[in-house]
């Protein structure tokens, strides 16, 4: 890194430019800035009061099949945050990927101590050995959308009848 | 002549003999009819009757203690708070407030069990307790009194789309009238046909007016409390169990003038407010646990307890509902300085949820399908009965909803039961034989230990089986690697079910919950009154 010549080095008081020391100073400033930035992001997510507007919810893991039987399945995904203390996680599903006309939802609680939220939905009354396609989102208990909607259509297959 | 006299004497003797036999037969029949026992062998624990007697003896001792506390108390404005608390205690330990004068409220809520069920064999089997009218049984586990006064008046929070507050598993004690759900809760078991069985709220007022502590009641609430003109048949009515066919469904069979009815209602409300004064006092809700000492910076938790605490508010997700008063979880490198956002956390958010518990077939309620000798049938539906909890209440099927706007919400709250405080979940007496006093957990008492509770939360969805309790497949063990199907599956909360906790982590959460037992910093009143033994 090029540093403009200076008359006096501020670190060692030598009366000539001091490029080596200036480089260290700049690296130190960059490191401190990045640290403060990271710390402030962490602090903000930890100390967000319940009533304050949460960060925009987005999926960071999943959705994926957690488990399945011949007539039920559990879909699981993780978002970067929750939006409401009590959310209803929703799976829109169907046997035709172009027509996800069925809906399952389950209440999930947002533990604000965690820097993420796990969503799990129990999907019931399914047919055995059938492939279902689905998307997910999160809503309040009254149906108000909270975000965290998946952009792609996923799929799972139920087990053979037991 | 002599023969005629002998014949007449023989006839008289036969008539007298017949009359005696018939009378004795009816008498025997009455005894048999008065005891309601529709249960098959094995449902009711064999030691039930002696255990009822044992608890009643303990209740009597605590009642005597409360009477002594009252008599020792100087009556002045400086003791006004203590007066109302002692009044509440006297009411709760007064068996005369039940229809047959044989059961106090505290019969199901003894101090040494965290003000919950005091009979080991009942906790292990029926979970529900027998009422004053033997042997009608209720359908749910007796909830603890501790910290119940801290629940707010039931409100539907539109932003969270959930109910907050209320008392009872199904939140049916809303607090709408007395502005105290706990006080309204205290009014309910007295009139419940399956519990203390009073046929009319006026009967409680009548019995209070005859009590040994009437003077204290009048000191606290005023001399007008019992200025009521009672009808001649009041004591006869008040000795007939609620639900009896003779009442024809009339909820107020004691005939009172409108003014006297109003006064009786007011006095009944004051009775309830005294109960909640006691339950909210340090005698019951003491904030004296090891965890409270930890919050005050006076005690440190052991490494195991601390690990459990961090799991409780982190990986275990417990404080999603059982709020611990903290705002953040420790991250690596941080140390806990004991600072709390709430120095008196209640370990409940006062909401309700459906944990997906299976039906508990050991509940005697399922067998109460036939009428008792009073023509009352506790549960006509038998095993078809589904406990919808809050949904039941919102449909006016348990209590009366004071807000008809809530009715459409019922399906979304089917199976919901109130989030009980995690405080005092491990409060239990020391057994003389060194064994552990058994408790039951959850609304239907399906779970019998804290380890089972945590294991259920952790693995409900890891070991699900589409069977009823008692029918887990061969090679599995119920409550270990087999969880029967939920009683109400459609609204099951999915926050729990697969937490990924190791067996050690489960134990650590249990270790932490044991720090929530009151009596650590100061002795817990009346916790040493257990005189029974443990199986």
Coordinates of C-alpha atoms in Angstrom, one line a residue, chain A residues 30-146:
Chain A
X30 CA -9.5 -1.1 9.1
X31 CA -9.4 -3.9 11.7
X32 CA -11.0 -1.7 14.3
X33 CA -13.7 -0.5 11.9
X34 CA -14.6 -4.1 10.8
X35 CA -14.7 -5.2 14.4
X36 CA -17.0 -2.4 15.5
X37 CA -19.3 -3.2 12.5
X38 CA -19.5 -6.9 13.3
X39 CA -20.1 -6.2 17.0
X40 CA -22.8 -3.7 16.3
X41 CA -24.6 -6.1 14.0
X42 CA -24.4 -8.8 16.7
X43 CA -25.5 -6.5 19.4
X44 CA -28.5 -5.2 17.4
X45 CA -29.7 -8.7 16.8
X46 CA -29.3 -9.7 20.5
X47 CA -30.9 -6.7 22.1
X48 CA -33.8 -6.1 19.8
X49 CA -36.8 -5.4 22.0
X50 CA -39.8 -7.5 21.4
X51 CA -41.8 -4.5 20.2
X52 CA -39.2 -3.2 17.8
X53 CA -39.5 -4.1 14.1
X54 CA -37.4 -7.2 13.3
X55 CA -35.0 -7.5 10.5
X56 CA -36.5 -8.7 7.2
X57 CA -37.0 -12.5 7.6
X58 CA -35.3 -14.7 5.0
X59 CA -34.7 -18.4 4.8
X60 CA -31.1 -19.4 5.6
X61 CA -31.6 -23.2 5.6
X62 CA -34.1 -25.5 4.0
X63 CA -36.9 -26.0 3.6
X64 CA -36.5 -29.8 3.7
X65 CA -38.3 -32.9 4.8
X66 CA -37.5 -33.7 8.4
X67 CA -39.5 -36.9 8.6
X68 CA -42.3 -38.7 6.8
X69 CA -44.7 -41.6 7.3
X70 CA -47.2 -43.0 4.9
X71 CA -49.7 -40.3 5.7
X72 CA -47.8 -37.4 7.3
X73 CA -44.7 -35.3 7.0
X74 CA -42.8 -32.7 8.9
X75 CA -41.2 -29.9 6.9
X76 CA -38.4 -27.9 8.5
X77 CA -36.6 -24.7 7.6
X78 CA -34.6 -21.9 9.3
X79 CA -34.9 -18.2 8.9
X80 CA -32.4 -15.5 10.0
X81 CA -34.9 -14.2 12.5
X82 CA -38.5 -14.4 13.6
X83 CA -41.0 -11.6 13.2
X84 CA -43.5 -12.4 15.9
X85 CA -43.3 -14.1 19.2
X86 CA -45.8 -16.7 18.0
X87 CA -45.8 -17.4 14.3
X88 CA -47.7 -19.8 12.2
X89 CA -45.3 -21.5 9.8
X90 CA -47.1 -22.4 6.6
X91 CA -46.6 -25.1 3.9
X92 CA -48.4 -24.6 0.6
X93 CA -48.5 -28.0 -1.1
X94 CA -50.0 -30.2 -3.7
X95 CA -49.3 -33.1 -6.1
X96 CA -49.0 -30.8 -9.0
X97 CA -46.1 -28.3 -8.8
X98 CA -48.2 -25.8 -10.7
X99 CA -51.1 -26.0 -8.3
X100 CA -50.1 -25.9 -4.6
X101 CA -53.7 -25.8 -3.6
X102 CA -53.4 -27.3 -0.1
X103 CA -52.1 -25.6 3.0
X104 CA -50.8 -26.8 6.4
X105 CA -49.8 -24.6 9.2
X106 CA -48.3 -25.1 12.7
X107 CA -47.7 -22.7 15.5
X108 CA -44.0 -22.0 16.2
X109 CA -42.6 -19.8 19.0
X110 CA -39.7 -17.5 18.3
X111 CA -37.1 -17.8 21.0
X112 CA -35.6 -14.3 20.8
X113 CA -32.4 -15.5 22.6
X114 CA -31.5 -17.3 19.4
X115 CA -30.1 -15.6 16.4
X116 CA -32.4 -17.6 14.1
X117 CA -35.8 -19.2 14.1
X118 CA -36.6 -22.8 13.4
X119 CA -39.9 -23.4 11.6
X120 CA -41.5 -26.8 11.6
X121 CA -44.8 -27.7 10.1
X122 CA -46.8 -31.0 10.5
X123 CA -48.5 -31.9 7.2
X124 CA -51.2 -34.5 7.7
X125 CA -53.7 -36.6 5.8
X126 CA -51.4 -37.4 2.9
X127 CA -51.5 -40.3 0.6
X128 CA -48.8 -43.0 0.8
X129 CA -46.0 -43.2 -1.8
X130 CA -47.0 -39.9 -3.3
X131 CA -44.7 -37.0 -4.2
X132 CA -45.8 -33.6 -3.0
X133 CA -44.5 -30.2 -4.1
X134 CA -44.4 -27.3 -1.7
X135 CA -43.4 -23.8 -0.8
X136 CA -43.2 -22.2 2.6
X137 CA -43.9 -18.9 4.3
X138 CA -44.6 -17.5 7.7
X139 CA -47.8 -15.7 8.9
X140 CA -49.3 -14.5 12.1
X141 CA -52.1 -16.4 13.7
X142 CA -54.6 -14.2 11.9
X143 CA -53.1 -14.9 8.5
X144 CA -51.1 -11.7 8.1
X145 CA -48.0 -12.5 6.0
X146 CA -44.7 -12.1 7.9

